[in-house]
Coordinates of C-alpha atoms in Angstrom, one line a residue:
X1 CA 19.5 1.0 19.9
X2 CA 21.6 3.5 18.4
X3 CA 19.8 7.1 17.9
X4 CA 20.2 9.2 14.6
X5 CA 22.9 12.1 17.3
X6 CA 24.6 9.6 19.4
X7 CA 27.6 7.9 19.4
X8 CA 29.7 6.0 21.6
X9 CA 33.3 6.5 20.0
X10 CA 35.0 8.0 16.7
X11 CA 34.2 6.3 13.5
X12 CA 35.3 6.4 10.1
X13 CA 33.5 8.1 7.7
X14 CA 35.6 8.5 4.3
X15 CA 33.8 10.6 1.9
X16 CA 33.2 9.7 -1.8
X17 CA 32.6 11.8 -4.4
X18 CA 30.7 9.8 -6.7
X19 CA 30.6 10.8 -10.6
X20 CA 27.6 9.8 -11.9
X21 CA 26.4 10.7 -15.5
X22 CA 22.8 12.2 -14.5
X23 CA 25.1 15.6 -13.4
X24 CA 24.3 17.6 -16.0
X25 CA 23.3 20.6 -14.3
X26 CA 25.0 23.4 -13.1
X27 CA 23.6 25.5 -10.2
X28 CA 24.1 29.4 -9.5
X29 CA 22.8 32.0 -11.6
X30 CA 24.5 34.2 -14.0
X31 CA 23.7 37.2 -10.9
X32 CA 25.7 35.8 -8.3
X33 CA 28.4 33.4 -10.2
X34 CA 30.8 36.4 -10.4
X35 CA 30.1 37.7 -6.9
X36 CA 32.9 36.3 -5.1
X37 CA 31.9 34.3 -1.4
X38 CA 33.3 36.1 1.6
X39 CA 36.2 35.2 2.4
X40 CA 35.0 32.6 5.4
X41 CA 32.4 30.9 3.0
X42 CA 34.8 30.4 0.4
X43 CA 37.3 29.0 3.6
X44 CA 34.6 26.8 4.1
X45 CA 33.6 25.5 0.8
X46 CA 37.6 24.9 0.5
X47 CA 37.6 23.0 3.5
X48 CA 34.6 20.9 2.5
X49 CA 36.2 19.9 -1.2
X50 CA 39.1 18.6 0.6
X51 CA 37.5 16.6 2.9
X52 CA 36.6 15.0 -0.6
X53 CA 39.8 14.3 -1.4
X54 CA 39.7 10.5 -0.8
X55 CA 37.5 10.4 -3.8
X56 CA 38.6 8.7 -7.0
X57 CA 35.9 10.3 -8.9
X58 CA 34.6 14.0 -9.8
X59 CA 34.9 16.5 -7.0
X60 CA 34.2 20.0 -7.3
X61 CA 36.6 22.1 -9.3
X62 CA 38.6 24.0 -6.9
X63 CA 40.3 25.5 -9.7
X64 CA 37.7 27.8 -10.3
X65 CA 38.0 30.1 -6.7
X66 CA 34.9 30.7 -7.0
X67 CA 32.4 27.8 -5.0
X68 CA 29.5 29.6 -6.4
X69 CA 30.0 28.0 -10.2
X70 CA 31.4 24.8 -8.5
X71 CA 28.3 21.9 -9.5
X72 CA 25.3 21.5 -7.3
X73 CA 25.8 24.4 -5.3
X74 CA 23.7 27.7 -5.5
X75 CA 24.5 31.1 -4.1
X76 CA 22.6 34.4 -4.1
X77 CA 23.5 38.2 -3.6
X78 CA 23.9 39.4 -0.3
X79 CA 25.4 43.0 -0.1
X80 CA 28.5 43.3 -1.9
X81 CA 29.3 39.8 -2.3
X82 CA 27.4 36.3 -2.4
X83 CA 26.4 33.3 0.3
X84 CA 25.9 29.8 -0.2
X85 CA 22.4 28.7 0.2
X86 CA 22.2 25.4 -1.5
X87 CA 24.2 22.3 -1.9
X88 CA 23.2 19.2 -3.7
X89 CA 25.4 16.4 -2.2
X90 CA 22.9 13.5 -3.5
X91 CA 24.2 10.1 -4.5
X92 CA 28.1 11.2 -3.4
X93 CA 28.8 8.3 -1.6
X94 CA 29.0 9.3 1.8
X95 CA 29.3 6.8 3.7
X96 CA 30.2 5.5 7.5
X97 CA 32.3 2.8 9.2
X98 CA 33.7 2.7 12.6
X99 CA 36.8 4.3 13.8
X100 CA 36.6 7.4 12.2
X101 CA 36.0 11.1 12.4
X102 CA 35.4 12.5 8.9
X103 CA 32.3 12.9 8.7
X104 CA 31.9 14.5 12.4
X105 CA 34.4 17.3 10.4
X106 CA 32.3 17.7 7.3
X107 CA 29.0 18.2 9.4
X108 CA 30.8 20.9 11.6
X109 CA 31.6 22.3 8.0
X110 CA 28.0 22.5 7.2
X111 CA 27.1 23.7 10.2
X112 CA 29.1 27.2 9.6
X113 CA 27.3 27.7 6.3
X114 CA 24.3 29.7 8.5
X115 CA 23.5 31.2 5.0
X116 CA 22.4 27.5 3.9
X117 CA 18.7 27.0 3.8
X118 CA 18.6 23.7 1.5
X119 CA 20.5 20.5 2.1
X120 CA 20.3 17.6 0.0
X121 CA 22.4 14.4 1.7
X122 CA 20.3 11.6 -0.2
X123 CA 21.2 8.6 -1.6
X124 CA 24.0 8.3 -0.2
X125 CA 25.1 5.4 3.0
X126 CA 25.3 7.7 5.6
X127 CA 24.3 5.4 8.9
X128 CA 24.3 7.9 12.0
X129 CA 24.3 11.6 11.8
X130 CA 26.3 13.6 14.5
X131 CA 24.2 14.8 17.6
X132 CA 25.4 18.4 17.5
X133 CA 23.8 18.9 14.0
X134 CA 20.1 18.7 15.7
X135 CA 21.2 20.8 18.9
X136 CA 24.1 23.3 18.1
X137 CA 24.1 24.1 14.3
X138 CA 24.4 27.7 13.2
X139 CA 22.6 26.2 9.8
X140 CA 19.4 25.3 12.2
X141 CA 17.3 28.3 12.0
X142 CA 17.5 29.2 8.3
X143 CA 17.3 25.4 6.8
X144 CA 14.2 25.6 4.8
X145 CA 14.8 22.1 3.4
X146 CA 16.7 19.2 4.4
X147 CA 16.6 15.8 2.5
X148 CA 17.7 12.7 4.4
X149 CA 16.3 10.1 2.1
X150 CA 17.7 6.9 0.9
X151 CA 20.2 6.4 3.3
X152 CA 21.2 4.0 6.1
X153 CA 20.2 5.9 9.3
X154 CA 19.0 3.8 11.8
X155 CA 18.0 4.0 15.7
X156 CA 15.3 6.7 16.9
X157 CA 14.5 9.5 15.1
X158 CA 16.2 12.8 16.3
X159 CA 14.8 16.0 17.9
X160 CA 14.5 18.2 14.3
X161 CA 12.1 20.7 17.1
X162 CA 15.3 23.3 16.9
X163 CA 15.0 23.6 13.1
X164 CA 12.4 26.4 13.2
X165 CA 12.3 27.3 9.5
X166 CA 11.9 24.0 7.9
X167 CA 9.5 23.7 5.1
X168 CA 10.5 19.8 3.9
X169 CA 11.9 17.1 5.9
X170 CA 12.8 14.2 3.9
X171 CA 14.0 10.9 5.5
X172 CA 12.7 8.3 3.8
X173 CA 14.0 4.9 2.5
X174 CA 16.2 4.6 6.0
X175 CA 15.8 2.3 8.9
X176 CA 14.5 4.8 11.6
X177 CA 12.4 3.0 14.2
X178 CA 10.5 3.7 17.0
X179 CA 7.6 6.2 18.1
X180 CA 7.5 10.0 16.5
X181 CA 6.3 12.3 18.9
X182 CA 7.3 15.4 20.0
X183 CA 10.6 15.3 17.6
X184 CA 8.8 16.9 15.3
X185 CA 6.9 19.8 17.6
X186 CA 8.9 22.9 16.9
X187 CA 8.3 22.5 13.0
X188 CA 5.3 25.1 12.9
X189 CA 6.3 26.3 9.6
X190 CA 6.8 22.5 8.0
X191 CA 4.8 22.1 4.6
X192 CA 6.3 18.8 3.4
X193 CA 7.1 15.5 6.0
X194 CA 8.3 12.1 3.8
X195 CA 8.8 9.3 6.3
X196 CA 7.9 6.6 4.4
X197 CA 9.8 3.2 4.6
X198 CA 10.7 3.0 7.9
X199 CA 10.4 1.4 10.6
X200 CA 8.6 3.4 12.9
X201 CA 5.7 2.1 14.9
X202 CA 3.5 3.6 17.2
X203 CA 0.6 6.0 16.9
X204 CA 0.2 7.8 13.8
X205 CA 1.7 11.4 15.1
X206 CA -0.4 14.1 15.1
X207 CA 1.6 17.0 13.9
X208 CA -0.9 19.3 15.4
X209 CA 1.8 22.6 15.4
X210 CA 2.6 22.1 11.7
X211 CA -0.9 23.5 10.9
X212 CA 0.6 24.8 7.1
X213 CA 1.6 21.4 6.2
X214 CA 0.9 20.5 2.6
X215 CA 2.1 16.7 2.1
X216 CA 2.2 14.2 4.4
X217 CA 3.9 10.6 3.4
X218 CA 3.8 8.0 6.6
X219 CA 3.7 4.9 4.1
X220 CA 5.5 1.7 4.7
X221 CA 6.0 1.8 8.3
X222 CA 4.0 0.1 10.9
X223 CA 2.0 2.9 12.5
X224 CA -1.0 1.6 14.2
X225 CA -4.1 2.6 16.1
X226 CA -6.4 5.5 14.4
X227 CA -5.9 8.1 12.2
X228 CA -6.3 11.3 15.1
X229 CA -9.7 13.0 15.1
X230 CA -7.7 16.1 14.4
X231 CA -6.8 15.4 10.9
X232 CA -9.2 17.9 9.7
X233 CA -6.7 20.3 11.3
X234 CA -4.6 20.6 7.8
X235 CA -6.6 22.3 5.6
X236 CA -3.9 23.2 3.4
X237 CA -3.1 19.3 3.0
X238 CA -2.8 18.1 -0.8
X239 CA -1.0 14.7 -0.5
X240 CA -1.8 12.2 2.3
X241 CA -0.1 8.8 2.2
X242 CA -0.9 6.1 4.9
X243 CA -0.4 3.2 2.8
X244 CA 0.8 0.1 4.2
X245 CA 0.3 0.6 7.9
X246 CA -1.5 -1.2 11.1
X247 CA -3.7 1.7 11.1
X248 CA -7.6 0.4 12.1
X249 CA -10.7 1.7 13.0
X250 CA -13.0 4.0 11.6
X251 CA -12.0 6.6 9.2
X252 CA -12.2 9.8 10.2
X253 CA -15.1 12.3 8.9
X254 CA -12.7 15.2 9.5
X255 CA -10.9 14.1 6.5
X256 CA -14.1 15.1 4.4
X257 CA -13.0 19.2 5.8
X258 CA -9.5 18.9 3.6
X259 CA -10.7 21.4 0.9
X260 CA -7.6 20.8 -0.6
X261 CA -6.7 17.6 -0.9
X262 CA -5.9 15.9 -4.2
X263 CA -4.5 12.7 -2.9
X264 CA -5.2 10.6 -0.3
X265 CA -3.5 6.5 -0.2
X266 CA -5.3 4.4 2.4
X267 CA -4.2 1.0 0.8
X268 CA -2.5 -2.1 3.3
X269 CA -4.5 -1.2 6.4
X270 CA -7.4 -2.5 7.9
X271 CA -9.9 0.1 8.1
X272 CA -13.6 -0.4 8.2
X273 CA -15.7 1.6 6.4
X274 CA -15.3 4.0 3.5
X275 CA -16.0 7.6 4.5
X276 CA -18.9 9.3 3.2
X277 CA -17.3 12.6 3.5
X278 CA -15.4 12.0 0.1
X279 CA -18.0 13.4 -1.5
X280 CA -17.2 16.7 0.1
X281 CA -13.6 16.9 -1.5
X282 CA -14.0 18.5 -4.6
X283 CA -10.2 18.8 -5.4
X284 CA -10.1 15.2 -4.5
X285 CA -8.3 13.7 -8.1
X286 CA -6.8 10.2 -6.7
X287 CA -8.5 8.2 -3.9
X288 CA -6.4 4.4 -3.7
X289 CA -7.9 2.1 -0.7
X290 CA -7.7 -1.1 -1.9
X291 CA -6.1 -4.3 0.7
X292 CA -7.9 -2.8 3.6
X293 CA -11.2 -4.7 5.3
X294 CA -13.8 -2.2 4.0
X295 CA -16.9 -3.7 4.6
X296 CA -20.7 -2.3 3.9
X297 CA -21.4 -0.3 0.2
X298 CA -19.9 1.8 -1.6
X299 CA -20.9 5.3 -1.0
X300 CA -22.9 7.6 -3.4
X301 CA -21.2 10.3 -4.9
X302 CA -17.5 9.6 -3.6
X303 CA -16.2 9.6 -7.6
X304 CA -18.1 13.3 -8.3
X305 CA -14.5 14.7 -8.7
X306 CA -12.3 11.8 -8.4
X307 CA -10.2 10.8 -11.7
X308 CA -8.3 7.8 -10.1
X309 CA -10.5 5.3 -7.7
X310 CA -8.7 2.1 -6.5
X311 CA -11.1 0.0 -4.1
X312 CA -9.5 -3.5 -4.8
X313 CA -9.0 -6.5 -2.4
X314 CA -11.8 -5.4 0.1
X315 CA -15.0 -7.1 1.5
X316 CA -17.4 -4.6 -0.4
X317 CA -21.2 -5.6 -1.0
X318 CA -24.1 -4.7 -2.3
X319 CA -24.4 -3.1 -6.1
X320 CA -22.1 -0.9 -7.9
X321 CA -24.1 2.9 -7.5
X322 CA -25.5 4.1 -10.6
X323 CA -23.2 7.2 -10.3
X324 CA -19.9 5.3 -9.3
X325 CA -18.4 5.1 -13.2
X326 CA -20.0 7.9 -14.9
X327 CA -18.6 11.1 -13.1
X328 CA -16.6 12.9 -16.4
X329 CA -13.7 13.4 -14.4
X330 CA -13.2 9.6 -14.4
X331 CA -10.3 7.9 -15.8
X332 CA -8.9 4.7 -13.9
X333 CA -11.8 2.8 -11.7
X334 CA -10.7 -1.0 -9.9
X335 CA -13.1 -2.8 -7.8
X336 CA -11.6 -6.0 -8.4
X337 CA -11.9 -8.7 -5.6
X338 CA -14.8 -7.9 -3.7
X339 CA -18.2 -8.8 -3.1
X340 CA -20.2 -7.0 -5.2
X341 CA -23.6 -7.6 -6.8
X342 CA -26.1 -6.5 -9.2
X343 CA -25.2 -5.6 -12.9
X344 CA -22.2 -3.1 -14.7
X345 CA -24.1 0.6 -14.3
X346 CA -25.1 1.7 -18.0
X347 CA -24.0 5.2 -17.7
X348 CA -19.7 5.1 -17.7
X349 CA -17.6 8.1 -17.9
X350 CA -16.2 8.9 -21.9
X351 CA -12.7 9.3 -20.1
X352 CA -12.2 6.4 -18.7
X353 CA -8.8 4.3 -19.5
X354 CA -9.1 1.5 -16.9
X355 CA -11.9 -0.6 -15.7
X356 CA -11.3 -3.6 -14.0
X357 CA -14.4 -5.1 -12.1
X358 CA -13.2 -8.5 -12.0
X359 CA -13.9 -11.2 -8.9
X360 CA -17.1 -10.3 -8.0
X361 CA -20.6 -11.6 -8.2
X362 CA -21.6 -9.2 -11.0
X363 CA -24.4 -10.2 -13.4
X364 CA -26.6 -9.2 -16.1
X365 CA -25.4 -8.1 -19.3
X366 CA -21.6 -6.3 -20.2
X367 CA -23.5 -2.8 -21.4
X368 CA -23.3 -2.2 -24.7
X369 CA -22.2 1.8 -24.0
X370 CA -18.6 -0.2 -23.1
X371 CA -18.3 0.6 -27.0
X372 CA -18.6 4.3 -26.6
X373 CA -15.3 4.6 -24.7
X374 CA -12.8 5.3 -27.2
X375 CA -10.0 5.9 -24.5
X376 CA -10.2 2.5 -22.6
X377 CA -7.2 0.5 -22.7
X378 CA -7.9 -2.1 -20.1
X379 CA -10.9 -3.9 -19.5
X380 CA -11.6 -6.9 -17.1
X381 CA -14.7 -7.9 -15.8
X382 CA -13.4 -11.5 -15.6
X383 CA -14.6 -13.8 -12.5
X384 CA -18.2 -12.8 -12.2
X385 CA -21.7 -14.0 -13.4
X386 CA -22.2 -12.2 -16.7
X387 CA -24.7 -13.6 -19.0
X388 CA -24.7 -11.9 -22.3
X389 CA -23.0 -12.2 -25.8
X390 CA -20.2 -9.9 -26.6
X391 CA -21.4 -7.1 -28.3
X392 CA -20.0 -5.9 -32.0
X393 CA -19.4 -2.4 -30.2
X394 CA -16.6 -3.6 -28.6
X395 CA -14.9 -2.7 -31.8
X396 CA -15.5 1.0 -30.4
X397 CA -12.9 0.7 -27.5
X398 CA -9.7 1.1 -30.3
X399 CA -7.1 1.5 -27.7
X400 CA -7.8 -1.6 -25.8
X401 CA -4.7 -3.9 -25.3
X402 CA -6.0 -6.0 -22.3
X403 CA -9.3 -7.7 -22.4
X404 CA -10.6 -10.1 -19.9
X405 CA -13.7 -11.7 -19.9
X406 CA -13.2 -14.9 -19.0
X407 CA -15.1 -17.4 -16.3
X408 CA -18.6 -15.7 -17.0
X409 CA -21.5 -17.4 -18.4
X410 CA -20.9 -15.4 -22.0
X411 CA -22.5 -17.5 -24.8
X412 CA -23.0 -16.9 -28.3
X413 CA -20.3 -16.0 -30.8
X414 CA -17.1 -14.2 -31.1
X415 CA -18.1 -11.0 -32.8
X416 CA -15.8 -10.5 -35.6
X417 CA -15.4 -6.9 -34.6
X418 CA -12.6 -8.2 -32.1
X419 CA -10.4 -8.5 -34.9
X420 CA -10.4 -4.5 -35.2
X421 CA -9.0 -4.6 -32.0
X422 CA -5.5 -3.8 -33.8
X423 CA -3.6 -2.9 -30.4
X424 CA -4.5 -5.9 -28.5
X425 CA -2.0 -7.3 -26.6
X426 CA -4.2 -9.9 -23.9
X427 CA -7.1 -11.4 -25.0
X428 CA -8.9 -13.8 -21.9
X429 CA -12.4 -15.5 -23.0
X430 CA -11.9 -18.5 -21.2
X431 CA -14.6 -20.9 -19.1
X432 CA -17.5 -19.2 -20.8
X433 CA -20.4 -20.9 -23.0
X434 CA -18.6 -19.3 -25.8
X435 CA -19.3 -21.4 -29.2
X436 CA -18.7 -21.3 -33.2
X437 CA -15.9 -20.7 -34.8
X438 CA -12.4 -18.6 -34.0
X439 CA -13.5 -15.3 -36.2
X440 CA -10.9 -14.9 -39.6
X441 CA -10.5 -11.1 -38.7
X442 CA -9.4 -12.3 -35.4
X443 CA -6.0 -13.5 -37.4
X444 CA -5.4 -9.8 -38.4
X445 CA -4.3 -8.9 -34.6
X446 CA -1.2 -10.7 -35.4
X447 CA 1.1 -7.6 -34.7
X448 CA 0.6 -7.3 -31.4
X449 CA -1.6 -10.0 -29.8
X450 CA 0.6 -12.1 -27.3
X451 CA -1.9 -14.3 -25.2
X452 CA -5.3 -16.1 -26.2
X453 CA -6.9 -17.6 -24.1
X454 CA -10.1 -19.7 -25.8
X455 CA -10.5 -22.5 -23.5
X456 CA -13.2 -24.5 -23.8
X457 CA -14.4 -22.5 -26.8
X458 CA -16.3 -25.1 -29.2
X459 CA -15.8 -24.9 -32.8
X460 CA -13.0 -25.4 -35.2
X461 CA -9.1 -23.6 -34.7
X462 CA -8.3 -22.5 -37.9
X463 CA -4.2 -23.3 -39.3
X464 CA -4.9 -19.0 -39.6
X465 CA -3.8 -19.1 -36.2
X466 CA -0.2 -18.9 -37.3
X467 CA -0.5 -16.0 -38.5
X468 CA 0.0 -14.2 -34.9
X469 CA 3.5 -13.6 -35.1
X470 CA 3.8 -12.3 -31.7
X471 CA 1.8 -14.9 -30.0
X472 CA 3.7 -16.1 -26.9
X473 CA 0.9 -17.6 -24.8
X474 CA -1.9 -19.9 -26.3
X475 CA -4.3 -21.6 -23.9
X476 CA -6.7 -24.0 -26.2
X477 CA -7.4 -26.6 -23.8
X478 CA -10.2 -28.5 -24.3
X479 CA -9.9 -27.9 -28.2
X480 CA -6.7 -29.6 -29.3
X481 CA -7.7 -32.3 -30.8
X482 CA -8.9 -29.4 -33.1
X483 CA -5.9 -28.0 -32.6
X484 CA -3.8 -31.1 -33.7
X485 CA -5.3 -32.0 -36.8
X486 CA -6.0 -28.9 -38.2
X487 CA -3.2 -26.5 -37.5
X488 CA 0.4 -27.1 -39.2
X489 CA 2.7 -24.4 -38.3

């Protein structure tokens, strides 16, 4: 295993300077563009252009002997002259191969910039990152930010505890593996941690000295065990991603003390049960949990604030709470693929966009206040027990470009009011006890409907059918002898 500060010889490292057409932006401001580096920085900055030189694309323009109005590199005042305190080397193609000591040079470069408190090395290919960066770096004490992400680092993560100012670590989209312990202990002023997609396994680390952090992104590893008891600890956490763990057990009620939490992405793990503490989070806007092995209810009160709930592909039972889809905050609700019993709740939030209660055991009737929502877009409440005609309000829900309602026990007619429908895109009424006639007005959608789906629908298919010009999926089994003799296109 090769760790993040370790090597065993030289190794190549040339150093491209990629020109890519997003750099549009220059950085420095008007204050300290004609304040002149000292003369050290600006020995620096020279030394770090040339070690570009290999590139066959843009490189900064040493022309100007000024670094502070060179691209993606910001300066401020200091005295009589300027420092440089940010550099933006994303996407530059830095990369590493064996046999080489480049890139050792252009890291002991950066290390002399001890004015440098952001550092943005992402996207690039960089593979291994010299050891005396994490242990004997002027630039370790005043970093504030350092991005990592995207990369190709590999191996163990480093010891970052000698970076005593850092606000954001980034390192993200690499191939670290291993446990994270006590790397990370010295980072009491961290706000920001992004280690998602990795490969790190182990407990999920506690992080119990960076009591200020504010975001915390672990998804896409394979972290197992419990969340720690401690988590309550971050009160000034607004983002908390878990997603696609091991991560088991019971979810911790200390979550319920994050005052400030906005959004919190349990989804690919196997926990057990939903906290009831949600309900205590009233900045809580997005709570996502779906793929885990929630079992039991759903708890009262958890959507009072919430605006995004995602309980999908779970093992929840029992009925829907009357106040689960009326909270005003509401936009985007999906219980798909679960257990769930007992009919639709009457009372459903004005706001909402996205309702998808499909693969359930839901009966009773599809409530006719569906209609009032004048915002929703998608609708599916396919894949349950529904036993009820569809209601002429539907006409009421004008955005709607996805409606599923198919493999119910829906009879009756199609209401002619789908044919006001005018931006629907996916229509689904199949395996109901659907009967009559294909509506006329139903041929007006012929803009932007792309897939029917009527099968086993009784009644006659009308030669109008050719009318929907953007039709690109039609399902009429059961009905083409219909179909056969009555439609020439």
């Amino acid at each position: 295993m090769v760790e993040m500060g370790r090597y065993d010889g030289p190794f190549f490292l040339p150093l491209l300077f990629l020109c890519f057409s997003s750099w549009l932006s220059l950085h420095g401001s008007a204050d300290t563009s004609t304040s002149q580096l000292s003369q050290t920085q600006t020995l620096i900055m020279g030394n770090l252009s040339r070690s570009l030189h290999n590139s066959s694309y843009a490189k900064w323009n040493t022309s100007d002997p000024n670094p502070c109005r060179w691209i993606r590199v910001t300066c401020s005042a200091s005295g009589n002259s300027s420092v440089v305190k940010s550099l933006d080397l994303s996407g530059v193609g830095l990369y590493t191969a064996p046999n080489s000591s480049s890139l050792v040079g252009f890291f002991h470069l950066l290390c002399r910039l001890d004015s440098l408190d952001s550092l943005d090395l992402s996207a690039n290919a960089v593979t291994a990152i010299p050891g005396f960066f994490f242990s004997n770096c002027s630039v370790l004490h005043g970093l504030k930010s350092l991005d990592l992400s995207s990369n190709m680092l590999h191996g163990a993560l480093a010891n970052f505890s000698s970076f005593s100012s850092l606000e954001t670590l980034d390192l993200s989209y690499n191939d670290l593996s291993g446990a994270v312990g006590s790397q990370l202990d010295g980072l009491a002023r961290l706000k920001r941690l992004n280690l998602s997609v990795n490969l790190f396994t182990g407990e999920m680390p506690a992080l119990g000295k960076s009591q200020g952090l504010e975001e915390l992104v672990l998804s896409a590893n394979s972290f197992y065990g419990q969340i720690p008891s401690d988590i309550g600890g971050h009160p000034n956490l607004t983002l908390l991603d878990l997603s696609e763990n091991d991560l088991s057990g019971v979810t911790p009620d200390g979550i319920g003390n994050l005052s400030k939490l906005e959004t919190l992405l349990l989804s690919s793990n196997s926990f057990g049960l939903i906290p009831r503490s949600l309900s205590n989070i009233t900045s809580l806007s997005r709570f996502a949990a779906n793929q885990n092995f929630f079992i039991g209810s759903i708890p009262s009160g958890i959507t009072k604030y919430v605006r995004v709930l995602d309980l999908s592909y779970n093992n929840l039972s029992g009925v829907i709470p009357a106040d689960l889809l009326s909270s005003p905050n509401l936009v985007s609700v999906d219980l798909t693929h679960n257990n769930l019993q007992g009919p639709i709740p009457n009372h459903l939030s004005q706001n909402l966009y996205r309702l998808r209660l499909g693969g359930n055991s839901l009966d009773g009737t599809i409530p006719q206040s569906i209609g009032n929502l004048s915002n929703l877009t998608y609708l599916e409440l396919n894949d349950n027990n529904l036993d009820s005609q569809i209601h002429p309000q539907i006409s009421g829900c004008k955005y709607l470009t996805l409606l599923n309602l198919a493999s119910n026990r829906l009879h009756g007619e199609l209401p002619k009011e789908l044919g006001s429908l005018r931006n629907l895109v996916v229509l689904k009424l199949q395996k109901n006890n659907l009967s009559g006639s294909i509506p006329d007005k139903l041929f007006e959608l012929q803009v932007n409907l792309s897939v029917l789906d009527l099968k086993l629908l009784t009644g006659v298919i009308p030669s109008a059918i050719s009318r929907l010009e953007s039709l690109s999926n039609l399902i009429l089994e059961g009905n083409f002898r219909w179909f056969y003799t009555r439609c020439h296109w």
